[in-house]
Amino acid sequence: MDTVQAIIQQQIEAGTFLQSVQQGQQAQEQDYQDEEYEDEDGTYKGKRSNTLPIWGNQVTMNLNTLVLENIRESYYYKNNLIEIDSFQALVEQIFYQVKHLEPWEKGTRRLQGMTGMCGGVRGVGAGGVVSSAFCILYRLFNLRMTRKQLISMLNSRQSVYIRGIGFMYIRYTQPPSDLWYWLEPYLDDESEIDPRSGGGDCMTFGMMVRTMINKLDWYGTLFPRIPVPIQKEIDEKFAERKKQQLLEDEEWQAEELAQQQAPEEKPKESLPKVSRCKHHLRHHHCRKHRKVCPTKAKRLREEKERENKNKNGDVIVGQERCSHIFAKAFDLKNPH
């Protein structure tokens, strides 16, 4: 039995379990409310706490009941993961053991003849062999990852599945109001991953992040539901983001067209696109880049355009001055 489960069992027998859960929830909510961060206008208010809040059920991680029971009864979880109590060791387990992000191993769950609530994506029918990915995900939840550890997983270069489990941890445990903060910088990530057991469903991380935000179904199980008001806010932010990208594309197309029409001029130096800045992608958690990076790129582009206009103006003034001097000299030589 897991140490956490043993403590919970003792609290249940003593009748203090619900009280301890409520106290823990209140403490975590207070920590989350007291932490300072940037507002929507980019005004710096302080640093976020390294302690991550846990949204929803503090024991089950908002997992499906059948999936959770199979994780706890899994041989891999009870005999291997339960003894691991360090974050780095679990990351190594992901590197060596995880080959997909589905909840069940391929071919171990039969759904033939099951209808209604007993089959399909509900996940309450006959179980199978739970995947190592979900076992490690639940173990990371029991260890309570810190913010820095989670960010290191999202930006890992060792394995795409380390990043994938980091995104799944966000979707299962973080408050719905924070999903856009965590996932928005990766909507344009072109790195590829295949989360399906056995392969055959390759997608970019940007596509996977969009799926996690907009859909509940995840390969035979369900993500926690997002409250309707927050989902509407996310949809509005998607619309604003799409509108901004269209405006940026029009600006860049206009610049390319101007360069094609005037090939004799020196081409302008290419500047990073605001919505696809890789530096902003890597440092989205840093206050210096999360809001400043797009503004800085836009400012550099405006300064470059202003310099080009000033140079063209100086050339015209110089030409006018030369023609005036030449005309004056011609009048002196030929008074009549």
Short mmCIF file of C-alpha atoms in Angstrom, two decimals:
data_model
loop_
_atom_site.label_atom_id
_atom_site.label_comp_id
_atom_site.label_asym_id
_atom_site.label_seq_id
_atom_site.Cartn_x
_atom_site.Cartn_y
_atom_site.Cartn_z
CA MET A 1 0.00 0.00 0.00
CA ASP A 2 1.20 3.51 -0.87
CA THR A 3 2.32 5.71 2.03
CA VAL A 4 -0.29 8.31 1.08
CA GLN A 5 -3.00 5.63 0.95
CA ALA A 6 -1.94 4.29 4.35
CA ILE A 7 -2.23 7.76 5.89
CA ILE A 8 -5.62 8.25 4.25
CA GLN A 9 -6.80 4.89 5.57
CA GLN A 10 -5.73 5.83 9.10
CA GLN A 11 -7.54 9.16 8.83
CA ILE A 12 -10.70 7.44 7.58
CA GLU A 13 -10.64 5.03 10.52
CA ALA A 14 -10.09 7.91 12.96
CA GLY A 15 -12.86 9.98 11.34
CA THR A 16 -10.59 12.96 10.55
CA PHE A 17 -10.15 12.42 6.83
CA LEU A 18 -12.71 14.96 5.58
CA GLN A 19 -11.46 17.55 8.02
CA SER A 20 -7.87 17.17 6.86
CA VAL A 21 -8.91 17.37 3.20
CA GLN A 22 -10.84 20.57 3.80
CA GLN A 23 -7.94 22.12 5.69
CA GLY A 24 -5.56 21.20 2.89
CA GLN A 25 -7.85 22.66 0.26
CA GLN A 26 -8.22 25.92 2.19
CA ALA A 27 -4.46 26.20 2.69
CA GLN A 28 -3.73 25.59 -0.99
CA GLU A 29 -6.42 28.02 -2.10
CA GLN A 30 -4.98 30.67 0.23
CA ASP A 31 -1.47 30.10 -1.12
CA TYR A 32 -2.77 30.38 -4.66
CA GLN A 33 -4.65 33.60 -3.94
CA ASP A 34 -1.70 35.22 -2.20
CA GLU A 35 0.81 34.57 -4.97
CA GLU A 36 1.66 37.53 -7.21
CA TYR A 37 2.02 37.49 -10.97
CA GLU A 38 1.47 39.51 -14.15
CA ASP A 39 -1.96 40.79 -14.97
CA GLU A 40 -3.56 40.76 -18.43
CA ASP A 41 -1.96 44.11 -19.32
CA GLY A 42 1.54 42.80 -18.63
CA THR A 43 2.03 44.72 -15.40
CA TYR A 44 4.48 42.90 -13.18
CA LYS A 45 3.11 42.18 -9.72
CA GLY A 46 5.67 39.70 -8.42
CA LYS A 47 6.74 36.09 -8.76
CA ARG A 48 4.44 33.09 -8.85
CA SER A 49 4.79 30.60 -6.05
CA ASN A 50 6.85 27.50 -6.77
CA THR A 51 4.11 25.41 -5.13
CA LEU A 52 1.52 24.38 -7.69
CA PRO A 53 -2.17 24.46 -6.75
CA ILE A 54 -4.20 21.26 -7.16
CA TRP A 55 -7.65 21.68 -8.65
CA GLY A 56 -10.49 19.24 -8.07
CA ASN A 57 -10.10 15.99 -6.16
CA GLN A 58 -7.00 16.03 -3.99
CA VAL A 59 -6.71 12.22 -3.91
CA THR A 60 -7.82 10.84 -7.28
CA MET A 61 -6.23 13.54 -9.50
CA ASN A 62 -9.62 13.74 -11.29
CA LEU A 63 -8.91 10.40 -12.98
CA ASN A 64 -11.59 7.98 -14.11
CA THR A 65 -12.44 5.50 -11.34
CA LEU A 66 -11.60 2.45 -13.44
CA VAL A 67 -8.29 3.89 -14.60
CA LEU A 68 -7.35 4.85 -11.05
CA GLU A 69 -8.15 1.39 -9.66
CA ASN A 70 -6.09 -0.28 -12.37
CA ILE A 71 -3.17 2.06 -11.63
CA ARG A 72 -3.22 1.20 -7.93
CA GLU A 73 -3.41 -2.53 -8.68
CA SER A 74 -0.79 -2.40 -11.42
CA TYR A 75 2.31 -4.53 -10.88
CA TYR A 76 4.50 -1.76 -12.32
CA TYR A 77 3.06 0.83 -9.94
CA LYS A 78 3.08 -1.32 -6.78
CA ASN A 79 6.51 -2.87 -7.28
CA ASN A 80 8.48 -0.16 -9.08
CA LEU A 81 7.02 3.33 -8.90
CA ILE A 82 5.90 3.16 -5.28
CA GLU A 83 9.55 3.01 -4.17
CA ILE A 84 10.58 6.05 -6.25
CA ASP A 85 10.38 9.29 -4.32
CA SER A 86 12.43 11.67 -6.49
CA PHE A 87 11.36 13.71 -9.49
CA GLN A 88 14.48 12.99 -11.56
CA ALA A 89 14.07 9.22 -11.14
CA LEU A 90 10.49 9.44 -12.43
CA VAL A 91 11.65 11.46 -15.44
CA GLU A 92 14.14 8.68 -16.20
CA GLN A 93 11.30 6.17 -15.98
CA ILE A 94 9.40 8.19 -18.58
CA PHE A 95 12.42 8.19 -20.86
CA TYR A 96 12.85 4.40 -20.72
CA GLN A 97 9.29 3.11 -20.20
CA VAL A 98 6.80 5.44 -21.91
CA LYS A 99 6.11 4.92 -25.62
CA HIS A 100 2.62 6.42 -25.88
CA LEU A 101 0.13 8.50 -23.86
CA GLU A 102 -2.99 6.34 -23.94
CA PRO A 103 -4.47 5.06 -20.66
CA TRP A 104 -4.48 1.42 -21.82
CA GLU A 105 -1.90 -0.75 -23.49
CA LYS A 106 -2.75 -1.77 -27.03
CA GLY A 107 -4.98 -4.84 -27.35
CA THR A 108 -5.62 -5.31 -23.61
CA ARG A 109 -9.12 -3.81 -23.43
CA ARG A 110 -12.13 -5.34 -25.17
CA LEU A 111 -15.16 -3.19 -25.94
CA GLN A 112 -17.08 -5.52 -28.27
CA GLY A 113 -20.73 -5.90 -27.30
CA MET A 114 -20.56 -3.07 -24.78
CA THR A 115 -22.97 -0.18 -25.31
CA GLY A 116 -24.16 2.90 -23.47
CA MET A 117 -22.34 3.78 -20.30
CA CYS A 118 -20.43 0.50 -20.34
CA GLY A 119 -18.28 1.21 -23.38
CA GLY A 120 -16.71 3.84 -25.56
CA VAL A 121 -15.00 6.84 -24.07
CA ARG A 122 -16.72 6.63 -20.67
CA GLY A 123 -14.14 4.18 -19.39
CA VAL A 124 -16.41 2.40 -16.95
CA GLY A 125 -16.49 -0.94 -18.70
CA ALA A 126 -14.01 -3.77 -18.62
CA GLY A 127 -10.52 -2.57 -17.89
CA GLY A 128 -7.22 -3.64 -19.38
CA VAL A 129 -3.53 -3.24 -18.69
CA VAL A 130 -3.06 0.35 -17.65
CA SER A 131 -0.22 2.17 -19.41
CA SER A 132 3.06 3.15 -17.80
CA ALA A 133 2.37 6.77 -18.79
CA PHE A 134 -0.69 7.02 -16.53
CA CYS A 135 1.06 5.16 -13.72
CA ILE A 136 3.93 7.66 -13.74
CA LEU A 137 1.49 10.54 -14.11
CA TYR A 138 -0.32 9.48 -10.94
CA ARG A 139 2.98 8.99 -9.10
CA LEU A 140 4.05 12.52 -10.06
CA PHE A 141 0.75 13.74 -8.65
CA ASN A 142 1.44 12.00 -5.33
CA LEU A 143 4.88 13.61 -5.16
CA ARG A 144 3.34 17.06 -5.83
CA MET A 145 5.58 18.51 -8.49
CA THR A 146 6.78 22.10 -8.18
CA ARG A 147 6.33 24.80 -10.79
CA LYS A 148 10.00 24.68 -11.82
CA GLN A 149 9.89 20.90 -12.25
CA LEU A 150 6.78 21.12 -14.41
CA ILE A 151 8.34 23.82 -16.60
CA SER A 152 11.45 21.66 -17.02
CA MET A 153 9.22 18.84 -18.30
CA LEU A 154 7.41 21.10 -20.77
CA ASN A 155 10.73 22.27 -22.27
CA SER A 156 12.56 18.92 -22.07
CA ARG A 157 14.65 17.83 -25.05
CA GLN A 158 15.25 14.28 -23.84
CA SER A 159 11.94 12.79 -24.92
CA VAL A 160 8.69 14.07 -26.44
CA TYR A 161 6.79 11.90 -23.94
CA ILE A 162 8.33 13.79 -21.02
CA ARG A 163 6.78 16.91 -22.49
CA GLY A 164 3.52 15.09 -23.21
CA ILE A 165 3.08 13.90 -19.62
CA GLY A 166 3.84 17.45 -18.45
CA PHE A 167 0.92 18.76 -20.55
CA MET A 168 -1.34 15.97 -19.25
CA TYR A 169 -0.40 16.87 -15.67
CA ILE A 170 -1.49 20.45 -16.35
CA ARG A 171 -4.79 19.33 -17.86
CA TYR A 172 -5.64 17.01 -14.96
CA THR A 173 -4.47 19.02 -11.97
CA GLN A 174 -4.28 22.75 -12.70
CA PRO A 175 -7.19 25.18 -12.26
CA PRO A 176 -9.14 25.75 -15.50
CA SER A 177 -8.49 29.49 -15.17
CA ASP A 178 -4.74 28.79 -15.53
CA LEU A 179 -4.95 26.53 -18.60
CA TRP A 180 -4.50 29.40 -21.06
CA TYR A 181 -1.46 30.69 -19.15
CA TRP A 182 0.19 27.27 -19.32
CA LEU A 183 -0.79 26.09 -22.81
CA GLU A 184 -1.09 29.23 -24.98
CA PRO A 185 2.69 29.61 -25.63
CA TYR A 186 2.76 26.11 -27.17
CA LEU A 187 -0.12 26.51 -29.64
CA ASP A 188 2.38 27.11 -32.46
CA ASP A 189 4.87 24.41 -31.41
CA GLU A 190 5.72 22.41 -34.54
CA SER A 191 7.52 19.55 -32.73
CA GLU A 192 5.79 16.22 -33.38
CA ILE A 193 4.57 13.46 -31.07
CA ASP A 194 2.58 10.26 -31.55
CA PRO A 195 0.41 9.68 -28.43
CA ARG A 196 -1.44 6.63 -29.80
CA SER A 197 -0.55 3.14 -28.58
CA GLY A 198 1.04 1.38 -31.52
CA GLY A 199 1.49 4.61 -33.47
CA GLY A 200 -0.47 6.01 -36.37
CA ASP A 201 -1.70 9.32 -34.93
CA CYS A 202 1.25 11.69 -35.29
CA MET A 203 0.52 15.34 -34.47
CA THR A 204 2.32 18.50 -33.46
CA PHE A 205 2.39 19.69 -29.88
CA GLY A 206 0.31 22.66 -30.99
CA MET A 207 -2.43 20.32 -32.23
CA MET A 208 -2.24 18.24 -29.04
CA VAL A 209 -2.55 21.34 -26.84
CA ARG A 210 -5.60 22.52 -28.82
CA THR A 211 -7.18 19.08 -28.38
CA MET A 212 -6.61 19.20 -24.64
CA ILE A 213 -8.26 22.62 -24.37
CA ASN A 214 -11.22 22.07 -26.69
CA LYS A 215 -12.10 18.38 -26.15
CA LEU A 216 -12.75 16.16 -23.15
CA ASP A 217 -12.05 12.80 -24.79
CA TRP A 218 -8.50 11.49 -24.59
CA TYR A 219 -8.05 8.00 -26.10
CA GLY A 220 -10.75 6.22 -24.15
CA THR A 221 -10.84 8.38 -21.02
CA LEU A 222 -12.00 11.89 -20.13
CA PHE A 223 -10.26 15.06 -19.00
CA PRO A 224 -11.85 17.12 -16.20
CA ARG A 225 -14.62 19.38 -17.45
CA ILE A 226 -13.88 23.07 -17.89
CA PRO A 227 -16.55 25.39 -16.43
CA VAL A 228 -18.67 27.06 -19.10
CA PRO A 229 -17.66 30.69 -18.28
CA ILE A 230 -13.95 29.81 -18.46
CA GLN A 231 -14.48 27.87 -21.70
CA LYS A 232 -16.15 30.95 -23.21
CA GLU A 233 -13.18 33.08 -22.17
CA ILE A 234 -10.81 30.59 -23.79
CA ASP A 235 -12.86 30.63 -27.02
CA GLU A 236 -12.72 34.44 -27.05
CA LYS A 237 -8.94 34.35 -26.60
CA PHE A 238 -8.67 31.88 -29.49
CA ALA A 239 -10.68 34.29 -31.65
CA GLU A 240 -8.50 37.27 -30.65
CA ARG A 241 -5.37 35.25 -31.30
CA LYS A 242 -6.58 34.22 -34.76
CA LYS A 243 -7.44 37.83 -35.59
CA GLN A 244 -3.98 38.97 -34.50
CA GLN A 245 -2.31 36.30 -36.61
CA LEU A 246 -4.33 37.34 -39.67
CA LEU A 247 -3.25 40.96 -39.19
CA GLU A 248 0.39 39.90 -38.85
CA ASP A 249 0.17 37.74 -41.97
CA GLU A 250 -1.26 40.69 -43.93
CA GLU A 251 1.58 42.94 -42.75
CA TRP A 252 4.22 40.44 -43.76
CA GLN A 253 2.59 39.83 -47.13
CA ALA A 254 2.54 43.60 -47.75
CA GLU A 255 6.24 43.82 -46.88
CA GLU A 256 7.12 40.94 -49.20
CA LEU A 257 5.09 42.53 -52.00
CA ALA A 258 6.88 45.85 -51.51
CA GLN A 259 10.25 44.13 -51.69
CA GLN A 260 9.28 42.36 -54.91
CA GLN A 261 8.13 45.62 -56.51
CA ALA A 262 11.39 47.38 -55.58
CA PRO A 263 14.13 44.74 -56.07
CA GLU A 264 16.89 47.36 -56.49
CA GLU A 265 16.49 48.43 -52.89
CA LYS A 266 18.34 46.61 -50.15
CA PRO A 267 16.00 44.02 -48.57
CA LYS A 268 14.91 44.71 -45.04
CA GLU A 269 16.33 42.66 -42.24
CA SER A 270 13.97 39.89 -41.23
CA LEU A 271 12.43 40.36 -37.79
CA PRO A 272 10.87 37.64 -35.66
CA LYS A 273 7.13 37.14 -36.02
CA VAL A 274 5.34 38.16 -32.86
CA SER A 275 3.15 35.06 -32.59
CA ARG A 276 5.91 32.59 -33.54
CA CYS A 277 8.83 33.86 -31.50
CA LYS A 278 10.78 30.80 -30.32
CA HIS A 279 12.47 32.84 -27.59
CA HIS A 280 9.05 33.75 -26.22
CA LEU A 281 8.08 30.07 -26.43
CA ARG A 282 11.03 28.92 -24.33
CA HIS A 283 10.70 31.67 -21.73
CA HIS A 284 6.95 32.14 -21.47
CA HIS A 285 7.20 31.66 -17.71
CA CYS A 286 9.62 34.56 -17.35
CA ARG A 287 8.13 38.01 -16.75
CA LYS A 288 10.74 39.61 -19.02
CA HIS A 289 9.53 37.72 -22.07
CA ARG A 290 5.92 36.66 -21.56
CA LYS A 291 4.48 40.10 -22.34
CA VAL A 292 7.55 42.12 -23.35
CA CYS A 293 8.73 39.85 -26.18
CA PRO A 294 5.87 40.55 -28.67
CA THR A 295 5.95 44.27 -27.83
CA LYS A 296 9.70 44.37 -28.32
CA ALA A 297 9.48 42.66 -31.72
CA LYS A 298 6.82 45.14 -32.84
CA ARG A 299 8.88 48.09 -31.60
CA LEU A 300 11.97 46.88 -33.47
CA ARG A 301 9.96 46.57 -36.66
CA GLU A 302 8.56 50.11 -36.30
CA GLU A 303 12.03 51.53 -35.59
CA LYS A 304 13.39 49.82 -38.71
CA GLU A 305 10.61 51.26 -40.84
CA ARG A 306 11.23 54.73 -39.35
CA GLU A 307 14.95 54.49 -40.16
CA ASN A 308 14.21 53.53 -43.75
CA LYS A 309 11.85 56.51 -44.11
CA ASN A 310 14.45 58.89 -42.66
CA LYS A 311 17.13 57.59 -45.05
CA ASN A 312 14.83 58.09 -48.04
CA GLY A 313 14.04 61.62 -46.83
CA ASP A 314 17.74 62.52 -46.53
CA VAL A 315 18.39 61.31 -50.09
CA ILE A 316 15.57 63.48 -51.43
CA VAL A 317 16.79 66.54 -49.51
CA GLY A 318 20.33 65.97 -50.77
CA GLN A 319 19.15 65.73 -54.36
CA GLU A 320 17.14 68.97 -54.05
CA ARG A 321 20.16 70.79 -52.56
CA CYS A 322 22.47 69.64 -55.36
CA SER A 323 20.02 70.74 -58.06
CA HIS A 324 19.65 74.16 -56.38
CA ILE A 325 23.45 74.71 -56.30
CA PHE A 326 23.81 73.61 -59.93
CA ALA A 327 21.03 76.00 -61.04
CA LYS A 328 22.64 78.92 -59.15
CA ALA A 329 26.05 78.28 -60.74
CA PHE A 330 24.46 78.09 -64.19
CA ASP A 331 22.76 81.47 -63.65
CA LEU A 332 26.11 83.10 -62.68
CA LYS A 333 27.79 81.85 -65.85
CA ASN A 334 24.90 82.87 -68.06
CA PRO A 335 23.41 86.09 -66.65
CA HIS A 336 21.33 86.58 -69.80
#
